[in-house]
């Protein structure tokens, strides 16, 4: 892959989509600062100078049904690189990376915005966009967020991104086993074993998170003892 670096850009995901429309592939767009960073569910994403704002443009060989594994793999990659930097990073389903503060509160270190285009049986392009609050003061971020600077001090962002990309491409290579990605995710999970409330398109699901299942669904044991696989939604850790 090739890296395209910007000091400042509206959104690295927008730029990666533009490159996709031009026919590019295997490009990683990186910026120091974003002026129009986008989050999931049409939310805004605060992205001041000092972050690792990146978007990976890929044309995956895997079918559309397997696309969620790319986001899981990116979350694992960020969690691993953060741990190497000394932070006790864990993943909240499906793909937020959290750090627990000294007060025990979990705060968000990284979110990932994945976008794609394709048909039923073929993915034309995929953009996986992790945003890591790296060398940023916590007070420049929303209250529910934290940064590597606040937790462990500044990191070398080149090295950090390199490690993220190595893990990501290794986990998602064409011959890699999906179960390996799920195992790596389980290893870094904050959500498994916790009581959760998930706001899904089909209503609220509450219970104990017991496992993650292909292609990235969360298995929740509800209070009546049923197990349900939840495919999408906003997850809250209740305890
Ligand atoms: C979320 O948790 O809502 C996802 C946040 C994703 C933010 C990243 S920063 C790099 C990339 N470019 C964007 O505009 N968004 C993603």
mmCIF file of C-alpha atoms and ligand atoms in Angstrom:
data_model
loop_
_atom_site.group_PDB
_atom_site.id
_atom_site.type_symbol
_atom_site.label_atom_id
_atom_site.label_comp_id
_atom_site.label_asym_id
_atom_site.label_seq_id
_atom_site.Cartn_x
_atom_site.Cartn_y
_atom_site.Cartn_z
ATOM 1 C CA UNK A 1 0.000 0.000 0.000
ATOM 2 C CA UNK A 2 0.859 3.608 -0.478
ATOM 3 C CA UNK A 3 0.463 6.316 2.188
ATOM 4 C CA UNK A 4 -0.984 9.710 1.307
ATOM 5 C CA UNK A 5 -0.299 12.206 4.077
ATOM 6 C CA UNK A 6 -2.121 15.487 4.761
ATOM 7 C CA UNK A 7 -1.348 18.060 7.455
ATOM 8 C CA UNK A 8 -4.986 19.050 7.391
ATOM 9 C CA UNK A 9 -7.993 17.729 5.474
ATOM 10 C CA UNK A 10 -11.768 17.712 5.890
ATOM 11 C CA UNK A 11 -12.047 13.930 6.337
ATOM 12 C CA UNK A 12 -9.638 11.153 5.427
ATOM 13 C CA UNK A 13 -12.631 8.888 4.727
ATOM 14 C CA UNK A 14 -13.953 11.401 2.183
ATOM 15 C CA UNK A 15 -10.543 11.549 0.515
ATOM 16 C CA UNK A 16 -10.293 7.734 0.427
ATOM 17 C CA UNK A 17 -13.759 7.543 -1.173
ATOM 18 C CA UNK A 18 -12.641 10.062 -3.767
ATOM 19 C CA UNK A 19 -9.608 7.905 -4.526
ATOM 20 C CA UNK A 20 -11.866 4.856 -4.771
ATOM 21 C CA UNK A 21 -14.014 6.653 -7.351
ATOM 22 C CA UNK A 22 -10.837 7.329 -9.336
ATOM 23 C CA UNK A 23 -10.081 3.606 -9.348
ATOM 24 C CA UNK A 24 -7.283 3.573 -6.767
ATOM 25 C CA UNK A 25 -6.662 0.743 -4.337
ATOM 26 C CA UNK A 26 -4.381 -0.036 -1.416
ATOM 27 C CA UNK A 27 -3.996 3.560 -0.338
ATOM 28 C CA UNK A 28 -3.873 4.730 3.269
ATOM 29 C CA UNK A 29 -4.904 8.368 3.705
ATOM 30 C CA UNK A 30 -3.517 9.909 6.898
ATOM 31 C CA UNK A 31 -3.938 13.352 8.410
ATOM 32 C CA UNK A 32 -2.639 15.266 11.412
ATOM 33 C CA UNK A 33 -5.888 17.229 11.689
ATOM 34 C CA UNK A 34 -9.398 16.906 10.235
ATOM 35 C CA UNK A 35 -11.766 19.832 9.929
ATOM 36 C CA UNK A 36 -14.823 17.736 9.039
ATOM 37 C CA UNK A 37 -14.150 14.377 10.699
ATOM 38 C CA UNK A 38 -17.123 12.026 10.517
ATOM 39 C CA UNK A 39 -18.254 9.425 13.044
ATOM 40 C CA UNK A 40 -20.745 6.587 12.852
ATOM 41 C CA UNK A 41 -24.451 7.340 12.591
ATOM 42 C CA UNK A 42 -23.791 10.710 10.932
ATOM 43 C CA UNK A 43 -22.154 12.050 14.091
ATOM 44 C CA UNK A 44 -19.330 14.560 14.041
ATOM 45 C CA UNK A 45 -15.880 13.382 15.071
ATOM 46 C CA UNK A 46 -13.567 15.792 16.893
ATOM 47 C CA UNK A 47 -10.176 15.476 15.206
ATOM 48 C CA UNK A 48 -7.666 18.147 16.248
ATOM 49 C CA UNK A 49 -3.964 18.130 15.399
ATOM 50 C CA UNK A 50 -2.050 15.275 17.071
ATOM 51 C CA UNK A 51 -4.325 12.350 16.271
ATOM 52 C CA UNK A 52 -3.883 9.322 14.087
ATOM 53 C CA UNK A 53 -6.691 9.921 11.602
ATOM 54 C CA UNK A 54 -6.451 7.290 8.908
ATOM 55 C CA UNK A 55 -8.529 5.689 6.164
ATOM 56 C CA UNK A 56 -7.560 2.429 4.522
ATOM 57 C CA UNK A 57 -8.888 1.962 0.998
ATOM 58 C CA UNK A 58 -9.065 -1.692 0.001
ATOM 59 C CA UNK A 59 -10.736 -3.767 -2.674
ATOM 60 C CA UNK A 60 -11.356 -6.914 -0.697
ATOM 61 C CA UNK A 61 -11.427 -10.365 -2.181
ATOM 62 C CA UNK A 62 -13.867 -11.438 0.529
ATOM 63 C CA UNK A 63 -17.648 -11.311 -0.027
ATOM 64 C CA UNK A 64 -19.825 -8.494 1.405
ATOM 65 C CA UNK A 65 -21.100 -10.741 4.225
ATOM 66 C CA UNK A 66 -17.561 -10.894 5.628
ATOM 67 C CA UNK A 67 -16.956 -7.139 5.591
ATOM 68 C CA UNK A 68 -17.535 -6.648 9.358
ATOM 69 C CA UNK A 69 -14.338 -8.621 10.029
ATOM 70 C CA UNK A 70 -12.268 -5.772 8.555
ATOM 71 C CA UNK A 71 -13.550 -3.373 11.191
ATOM 72 C CA UNK A 72 -12.981 -5.938 13.938
ATOM 73 C CA UNK A 73 -9.435 -6.439 12.663
ATOM 74 C CA UNK A 74 -8.809 -2.687 12.689
ATOM 75 C CA UNK A 75 -10.011 -2.477 16.303
ATOM 76 C CA UNK A 76 -7.664 -5.332 17.253
ATOM 77 C CA UNK A 77 -4.802 -3.586 15.440
ATOM 78 C CA UNK A 78 -5.374 -0.311 17.324
ATOM 79 C CA UNK A 79 -5.794 -2.117 20.657
ATOM 80 C CA UNK A 80 -2.523 -4.001 20.117
ATOM 81 C CA UNK A 81 -0.546 -0.920 19.115
ATOM 82 C CA UNK A 82 -1.976 0.936 22.126
ATOM 83 C CA UNK A 83 -0.944 -1.877 24.443
ATOM 84 C CA UNK A 84 2.543 -1.800 22.997
ATOM 85 C CA UNK A 85 2.540 1.895 23.899
ATOM 86 C CA UNK A 86 1.704 0.928 27.491
ATOM 87 C CA UNK A 87 -2.048 1.622 27.530
ATOM 88 C CA UNK A 88 -4.495 -1.002 28.782
ATOM 89 C CA UNK A 89 -6.704 -0.852 25.700
ATOM 90 C CA UNK A 90 -9.824 -2.976 25.299
ATOM 91 C CA UNK A 91 -12.472 -3.223 22.615
ATOM 92 C CA UNK A 92 -16.111 -2.399 23.154
ATOM 93 C CA UNK A 93 -18.305 -4.222 20.646
ATOM 94 C CA UNK A 94 -18.212 -3.808 17.798
ATOM 95 C CA UNK A 95 -15.239 -1.532 17.306
ATOM 96 C CA UNK A 96 -14.561 1.179 19.847
ATOM 97 C CA UNK A 97 -11.226 1.011 21.631
ATOM 98 C CA UNK A 98 -11.499 2.077 25.261
ATOM 99 C CA UNK A 99 -9.100 2.894 28.073
ATOM 100 C CA UNK A 100 -10.057 2.647 31.723
ATOM 101 C CA UNK A 101 -9.004 5.693 33.736
ATOM 102 C CA UNK A 102 -7.767 5.722 37.322
ATOM 103 C CA UNK A 103 -11.380 6.339 38.361
ATOM 104 C CA UNK A 104 -12.353 3.055 36.699
ATOM 105 C CA UNK A 105 -14.415 4.854 34.033
ATOM 106 C CA UNK A 106 -13.959 3.573 30.475
ATOM 107 C CA UNK A 107 -13.324 6.302 27.929
ATOM 108 C CA UNK A 108 -13.073 6.156 24.176
ATOM 109 C CA UNK A 109 -9.613 6.188 22.628
ATOM 110 C CA UNK A 110 -10.574 5.206 19.093
ATOM 111 C CA UNK A 111 -13.623 4.850 16.886
ATOM 112 C CA UNK A 112 -13.767 3.349 13.410
ATOM 113 C CA UNK A 113 -15.941 4.445 10.496
ATOM 114 C CA UNK A 114 -16.222 1.782 7.794
ATOM 115 C CA UNK A 115 -17.860 2.573 4.482
ATOM 116 C CA UNK A 116 -18.267 0.425 1.379
ATOM 117 C CA UNK A 117 -19.763 0.144 -2.051
ATOM 118 C CA UNK A 118 -20.690 -3.018 -3.836
ATOM 119 C CA UNK A 119 -23.369 -5.421 -4.918
ATOM 120 C CA UNK A 120 -24.821 -8.503 -3.256
ATOM 121 C CA UNK A 121 -21.898 -10.745 -4.147
ATOM 122 C CA UNK A 122 -19.023 -8.360 -4.662
ATOM 123 C CA UNK A 123 -17.425 -5.482 -2.792
ATOM 124 C CA UNK A 124 -16.240 -2.724 -5.104
ATOM 125 C CA UNK A 125 -14.334 -0.788 -2.441
ATOM 126 C CA UNK A 126 -14.056 -0.668 1.294
ATOM 127 C CA UNK A 127 -12.809 2.235 3.406
ATOM 128 C CA UNK A 128 -11.887 1.414 7.000
ATOM 129 C CA UNK A 129 -11.301 4.620 8.954
ATOM 130 C CA UNK A 130 -9.870 4.424 12.466
ATOM 131 C CA UNK A 131 -9.492 7.629 14.437
ATOM 132 C CA UNK A 132 -7.094 7.383 17.387
ATOM 133 C CA UNK A 133 -6.851 10.168 19.969
ATOM 134 C CA UNK A 134 -3.080 9.991 20.206
ATOM 135 C CA UNK A 135 -1.051 13.084 21.134
ATOM 136 C CA UNK A 136 -3.998 15.241 22.190
ATOM 137 C CA UNK A 137 -4.902 16.860 25.522
ATOM 138 C CA UNK A 138 -7.985 15.245 27.023
ATOM 139 C CA UNK A 139 -9.655 18.633 27.430
ATOM 140 C CA UNK A 140 -9.599 19.136 23.656
ATOM 141 C CA UNK A 141 -11.837 16.059 23.333
ATOM 142 C CA UNK A 142 -15.458 15.265 24.244
ATOM 143 C CA UNK A 143 -15.933 14.236 27.920
ATOM 144 C CA UNK A 144 -16.471 10.561 27.078
ATOM 145 C CA UNK A 145 -13.136 10.424 25.222
ATOM 146 C CA UNK A 146 -9.541 9.990 26.309
ATOM 147 C CA UNK A 147 -6.155 10.016 24.589
ATOM 148 C CA UNK A 148 -2.852 8.187 24.640
ATOM 149 C CA UNK A 149 -1.265 11.439 25.852
ATOM 150 C CA UNK A 150 -3.585 11.492 28.880
ATOM 151 C CA UNK A 151 -3.006 7.810 29.653
ATOM 152 C CA UNK A 152 0.637 7.059 28.835
ATOM 153 C CA UNK A 153 2.152 10.136 27.188
ATOM 154 C CA UNK A 154 2.849 10.931 23.552
ATOM 155 C CA UNK A 155 3.648 8.233 21.037
ATOM 156 C CA UNK A 156 5.613 8.244 17.794
ATOM 157 C CA UNK A 157 2.647 8.358 15.420
ATOM 158 C CA UNK A 158 4.595 6.945 12.473
ATOM 159 C CA UNK A 159 5.561 3.876 14.463
ATOM 160 C CA UNK A 160 2.067 3.587 15.920
ATOM 161 C CA UNK A 161 0.389 3.698 12.496
ATOM 162 C CA UNK A 162 2.951 1.264 11.095
ATOM 163 C CA UNK A 163 2.089 -1.241 13.813
ATOM 164 C CA UNK A 164 -1.642 -0.776 13.221
ATOM 165 C CA UNK A 165 -1.233 -1.368 9.497
ATOM 166 C CA UNK A 166 0.996 -4.435 9.995
ATOM 167 C CA UNK A 167 -1.513 -6.120 12.282
ATOM 168 C CA UNK A 168 -4.483 -5.139 10.117
ATOM 169 C CA UNK A 169 -3.052 -6.431 6.839
ATOM 170 C CA UNK A 170 -1.726 -9.548 8.517
ATOM 171 C CA UNK A 171 -5.111 -10.419 10.075
ATOM 172 C CA UNK A 172 -7.096 -9.681 6.897
ATOM 173 C CA UNK A 173 -4.774 -11.190 4.273
ATOM 174 C CA UNK A 174 -6.567 -13.321 1.711
ATOM 175 C CA UNK A 175 -5.354 -16.603 3.207
ATOM 176 C CA UNK A 176 -6.048 -15.593 6.826
ATOM 177 C CA UNK A 177 -8.656 -17.508 8.772
ATOM 178 C CA UNK A 178 -11.675 -15.533 9.993
ATOM 179 C CA UNK A 179 -11.608 -17.469 13.277
ATOM 180 C CA UNK A 180 -8.124 -16.019 13.927
ATOM 181 C CA UNK A 181 -9.562 -12.504 13.712
ATOM 182 C CA UNK A 182 -12.404 -13.412 16.075
ATOM 183 C CA UNK A 183 -9.925 -14.970 18.521
ATOM 184 C CA UNK A 184 -7.748 -11.859 18.441
ATOM 185 C CA UNK A 185 -10.853 -9.746 19.038
ATOM 186 C CA UNK A 186 -11.908 -11.924 22.001
ATOM 187 C CA UNK A 187 -8.434 -11.543 23.477
ATOM 188 C CA UNK A 188 -8.822 -7.752 23.585
ATOM 189 C CA UNK A 189 -12.530 -7.549 24.344
ATOM 190 C CA UNK A 190 -13.928 -5.333 27.105
ATOM 191 C CA UNK A 191 -17.499 -6.367 26.337
ATOM 192 C CA UNK A 192 -17.415 -10.147 26.833
ATOM 193 C CA UNK A 193 -18.700 -11.194 30.240
ATOM 194 C CA UNK A 194 -20.278 -7.793 30.799
ATOM 195 C CA UNK A 195 -23.910 -6.850 31.143
ATOM 196 C CA UNK A 196 -24.820 -4.778 28.095
ATOM 197 C CA UNK A 197 -27.670 -2.796 26.647
ATOM 198 C CA UNK A 198 -27.676 -2.624 22.871
ATOM 199 C CA UNK A 199 -29.770 -0.227 20.902
ATOM 200 C CA UNK A 200 -30.396 -2.188 17.706
ATOM 201 C CA UNK A 201 -32.432 -1.246 14.638
ATOM 202 C CA UNK A 202 -34.987 -3.804 15.886
ATOM 203 C CA UNK A 203 -35.189 -2.558 19.484
ATOM 204 C CA UNK A 204 -33.213 -2.760 22.704
ATOM 205 C CA UNK A 205 -31.457 -5.999 23.682
ATOM 206 C CA UNK A 206 -30.199 -6.317 27.250
ATOM 207 C CA UNK A 207 -28.291 -9.161 28.883
ATOM 208 C CA UNK A 208 -24.836 -10.667 29.291
ATOM 209 C CA UNK A 209 -22.449 -10.525 26.354
ATOM 210 C CA UNK A 210 -21.164 -14.087 26.019
ATOM 211 C CA UNK A 211 -19.296 -14.251 22.717
ATOM 212 C CA UNK A 212 -18.600 -12.785 19.316
ATOM 213 C CA UNK A 213 -19.593 -14.827 16.300
ATOM 214 C CA UNK A 214 -18.956 -14.670 12.556
ATOM 215 C CA UNK A 215 -19.009 -12.184 10.922
ATOM 216 C CA UNK A 216 -18.849 -9.994 14.013
ATOM 217 C CA UNK A 217 -22.169 -10.420 15.774
ATOM 218 C CA UNK A 218 -22.381 -10.176 19.544
ATOM 219 C CA UNK A 219 -24.042 -13.109 21.284
ATOM 220 C CA UNK A 220 -26.138 -11.840 24.185
ATOM 221 C CA UNK A 221 -27.764 -14.052 26.818
ATOM 222 C CA UNK A 222 -30.959 -12.281 27.802
ATOM 223 C CA UNK A 223 -32.542 -12.600 31.257
ATOM 224 C CA UNK A 224 -34.971 -15.281 30.068
ATOM 225 C CA UNK A 225 -31.924 -17.421 29.162
ATOM 226 C CA UNK A 226 -32.217 -17.051 25.389
ATOM 227 C CA UNK A 227 -29.123 -16.371 23.320
ATOM 228 C CA UNK A 228 -29.431 -13.765 20.627
ATOM 229 C CA UNK A 229 -26.896 -12.768 17.977
ATOM 230 C CA UNK A 230 -26.937 -8.999 17.557
ATOM 231 C CA UNK A 231 -25.584 -7.768 14.229
ATOM 232 C CA UNK A 232 -25.566 -4.001 14.627
ATOM 233 C CA UNK A 233 -26.256 -1.354 17.206
ATOM 234 C CA UNK A 234 -24.897 0.958 19.854
ATOM 235 C CA UNK A 235 -23.589 -0.947 22.852
ATOM 236 C CA UNK A 236 -23.492 0.289 26.429
ATOM 237 C CA UNK A 237 -21.627 -1.513 29.210
ATOM 238 C CA UNK A 238 -23.932 -1.585 32.233
ATOM 239 C CA UNK A 239 -21.474 -3.109 34.711
HETATM 240 C C1 LIG B 1 -17.141 6.577 15.556
HETATM 241 O O1 LIG B 1 -16.804 6.059 16.612
HETATM 242 O O2 LIG B 1 -18.226 7.177 15.455
HETATM 243 C C2 LIG B 1 -16.217 6.480 14.363
HETATM 244 C C3 LIG B 1 -15.205 7.591 14.318
HETATM 245 C C4 LIG B 1 -14.274 7.483 13.124
HETATM 246 C C5 LIG B 1 -13.311 8.638 12.991
HETATM 247 C C6 LIG B 1 -12.280 8.407 11.933
HETATM 248 S S1 LIG B 1 -10.947 9.581 11.916
HETATM 249 C C7 LIG B 1 -10.378 8.942 10.372
HETATM 250 C C8 LIG B 1 -11.616 8.678 9.540
HETATM 251 N N1 LIG B 1 -12.045 9.880 8.834
HETATM 252 C C9 LIG B 1 -13.240 10.311 9.276
HETATM 253 O O3 LIG B 1 -13.833 11.334 8.851
HETATM 254 N N2 LIG B 1 -13.704 9.496 10.229
HETATM 255 C C10 LIG B 1 -12.796 8.400 10.495
#
